[in-house]
GROMACS .gro file of C-alpha atoms in nm:
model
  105
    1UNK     CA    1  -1.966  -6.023   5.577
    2UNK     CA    2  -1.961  -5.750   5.317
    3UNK     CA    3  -1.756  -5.544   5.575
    4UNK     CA    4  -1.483  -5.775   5.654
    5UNK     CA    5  -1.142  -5.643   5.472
    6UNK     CA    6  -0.927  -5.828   5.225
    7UNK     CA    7  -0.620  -5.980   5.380
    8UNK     CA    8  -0.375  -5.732   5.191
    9UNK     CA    9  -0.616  -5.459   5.284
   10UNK     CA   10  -0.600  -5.580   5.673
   11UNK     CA   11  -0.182  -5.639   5.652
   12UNK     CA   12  -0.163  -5.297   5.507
   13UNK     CA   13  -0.341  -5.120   5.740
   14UNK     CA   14  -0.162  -5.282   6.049
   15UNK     CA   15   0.205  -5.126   5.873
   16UNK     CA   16   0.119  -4.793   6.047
   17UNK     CA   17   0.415  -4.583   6.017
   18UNK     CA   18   0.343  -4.417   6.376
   19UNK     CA   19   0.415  -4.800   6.542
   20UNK     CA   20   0.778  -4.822   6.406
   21UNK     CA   21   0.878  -4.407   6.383
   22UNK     CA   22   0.932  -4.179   6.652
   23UNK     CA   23   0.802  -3.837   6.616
   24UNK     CA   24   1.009  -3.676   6.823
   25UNK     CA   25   1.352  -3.632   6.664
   26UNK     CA   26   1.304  -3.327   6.439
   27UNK     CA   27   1.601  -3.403   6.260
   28UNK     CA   28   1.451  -3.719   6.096
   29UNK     CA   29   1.120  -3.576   6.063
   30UNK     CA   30   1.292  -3.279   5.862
   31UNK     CA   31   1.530  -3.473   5.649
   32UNK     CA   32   1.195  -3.750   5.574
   33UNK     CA   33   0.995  -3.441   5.467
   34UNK     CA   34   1.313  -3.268   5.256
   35UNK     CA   35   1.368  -3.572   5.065
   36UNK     CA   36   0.928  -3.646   5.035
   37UNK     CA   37   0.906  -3.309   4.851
   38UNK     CA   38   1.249  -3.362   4.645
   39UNK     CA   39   1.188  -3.728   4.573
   40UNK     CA   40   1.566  -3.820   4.477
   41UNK     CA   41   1.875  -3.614   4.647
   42UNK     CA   42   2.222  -3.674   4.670
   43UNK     CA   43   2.415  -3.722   4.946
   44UNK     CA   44   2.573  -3.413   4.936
   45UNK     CA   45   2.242  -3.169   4.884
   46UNK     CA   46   2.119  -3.410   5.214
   47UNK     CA   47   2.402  -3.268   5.413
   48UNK     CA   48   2.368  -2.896   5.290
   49UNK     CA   49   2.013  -2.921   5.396
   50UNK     CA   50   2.081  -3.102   5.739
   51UNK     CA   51   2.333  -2.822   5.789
   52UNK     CA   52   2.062  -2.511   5.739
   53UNK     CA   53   1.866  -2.682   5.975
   54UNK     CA   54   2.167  -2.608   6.302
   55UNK     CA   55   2.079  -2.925   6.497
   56UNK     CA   56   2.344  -2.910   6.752
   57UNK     CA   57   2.465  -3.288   6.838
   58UNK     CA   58   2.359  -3.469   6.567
   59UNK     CA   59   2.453  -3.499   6.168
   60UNK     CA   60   2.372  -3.675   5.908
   61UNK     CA   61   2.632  -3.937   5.786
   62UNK     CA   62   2.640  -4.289   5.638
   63UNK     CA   63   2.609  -4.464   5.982
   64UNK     CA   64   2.253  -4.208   6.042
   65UNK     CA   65   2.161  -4.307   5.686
   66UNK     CA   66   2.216  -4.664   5.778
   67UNK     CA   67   2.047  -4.653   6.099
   68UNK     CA   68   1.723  -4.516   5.910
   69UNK     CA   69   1.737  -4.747   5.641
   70UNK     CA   70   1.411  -4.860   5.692
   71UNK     CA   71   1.295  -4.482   5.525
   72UNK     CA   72   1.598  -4.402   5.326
   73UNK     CA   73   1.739  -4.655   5.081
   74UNK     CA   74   2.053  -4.555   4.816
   75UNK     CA   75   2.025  -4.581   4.434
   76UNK     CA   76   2.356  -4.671   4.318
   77UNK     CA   77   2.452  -4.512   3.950
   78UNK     CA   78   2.715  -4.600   3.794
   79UNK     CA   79   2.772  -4.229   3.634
   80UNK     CA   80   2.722  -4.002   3.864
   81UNK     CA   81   2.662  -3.985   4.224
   82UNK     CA   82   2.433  -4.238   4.446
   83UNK     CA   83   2.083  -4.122   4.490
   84UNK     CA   84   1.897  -4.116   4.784
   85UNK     CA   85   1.532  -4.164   4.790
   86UNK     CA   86   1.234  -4.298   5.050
   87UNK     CA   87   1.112  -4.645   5.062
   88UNK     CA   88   0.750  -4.730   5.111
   89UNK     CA   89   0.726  -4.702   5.475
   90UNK     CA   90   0.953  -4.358   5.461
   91UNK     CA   91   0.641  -4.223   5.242
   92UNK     CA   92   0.359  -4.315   5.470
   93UNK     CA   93   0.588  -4.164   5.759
   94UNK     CA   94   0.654  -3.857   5.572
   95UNK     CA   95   0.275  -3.847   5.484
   96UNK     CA   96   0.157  -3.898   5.896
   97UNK     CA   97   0.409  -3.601   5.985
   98UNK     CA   98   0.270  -3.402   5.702
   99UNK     CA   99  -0.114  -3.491   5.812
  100UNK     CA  100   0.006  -3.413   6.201
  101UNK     CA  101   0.128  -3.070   6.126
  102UNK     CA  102  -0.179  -2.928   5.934
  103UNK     CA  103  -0.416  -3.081   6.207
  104UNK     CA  104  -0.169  -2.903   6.483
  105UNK     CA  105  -0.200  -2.582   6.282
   0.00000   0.00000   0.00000
């Protein structure tokens, strides 16, 4: 019985970022990792950095923002401008994609 897990332990586990995320839109996956390594950004340094990246098609605004608010969530301020940072599940994504590239490489 000693190798049954905790109920936390088991719902935990289940929360696999890889059920909920697709993989394949590179935009996401590079914005997730930008703001992983940066911890907080703005909107505007999110945009800069979505515009190095020359997607053609697709941008990052408030409705792409609040279509992946399940990994991004704001921090209002009042001085200064709204941060933007991960949630929980946005970590563990950003975490999988960062595990998947060094065991592709």
């Amino acid at each position: 019985m000693s190798n049954l897990k905790k109920y936390t332990e088991f719902i935990n586990e289940s929360l696999t970022p890889v059920m909920y995320m697709s993989v394949k839109n590179p935009l996401k996956n590079s914005v997730v990792k930008f703001l992983y390594e940066k911890d907080k950004a703005t909107r505007k340094e999110i945009l800069e950095f979505a515009a190095t990246l020359g997607e053609s098609g697709q941008s990052v605004d408030r409705r792409w923002i609040s279509r992946n608010k399940q990994l991004i969530k704001c921090l209002v301020s009042e001085e200064g401008p709204n941060q933007y940072t991960l949630t929980r599940l946005g970590k563990r994504f950003a975490k999988s994609l960062i595990v998947n590239e060094t065991k592709g490489a």
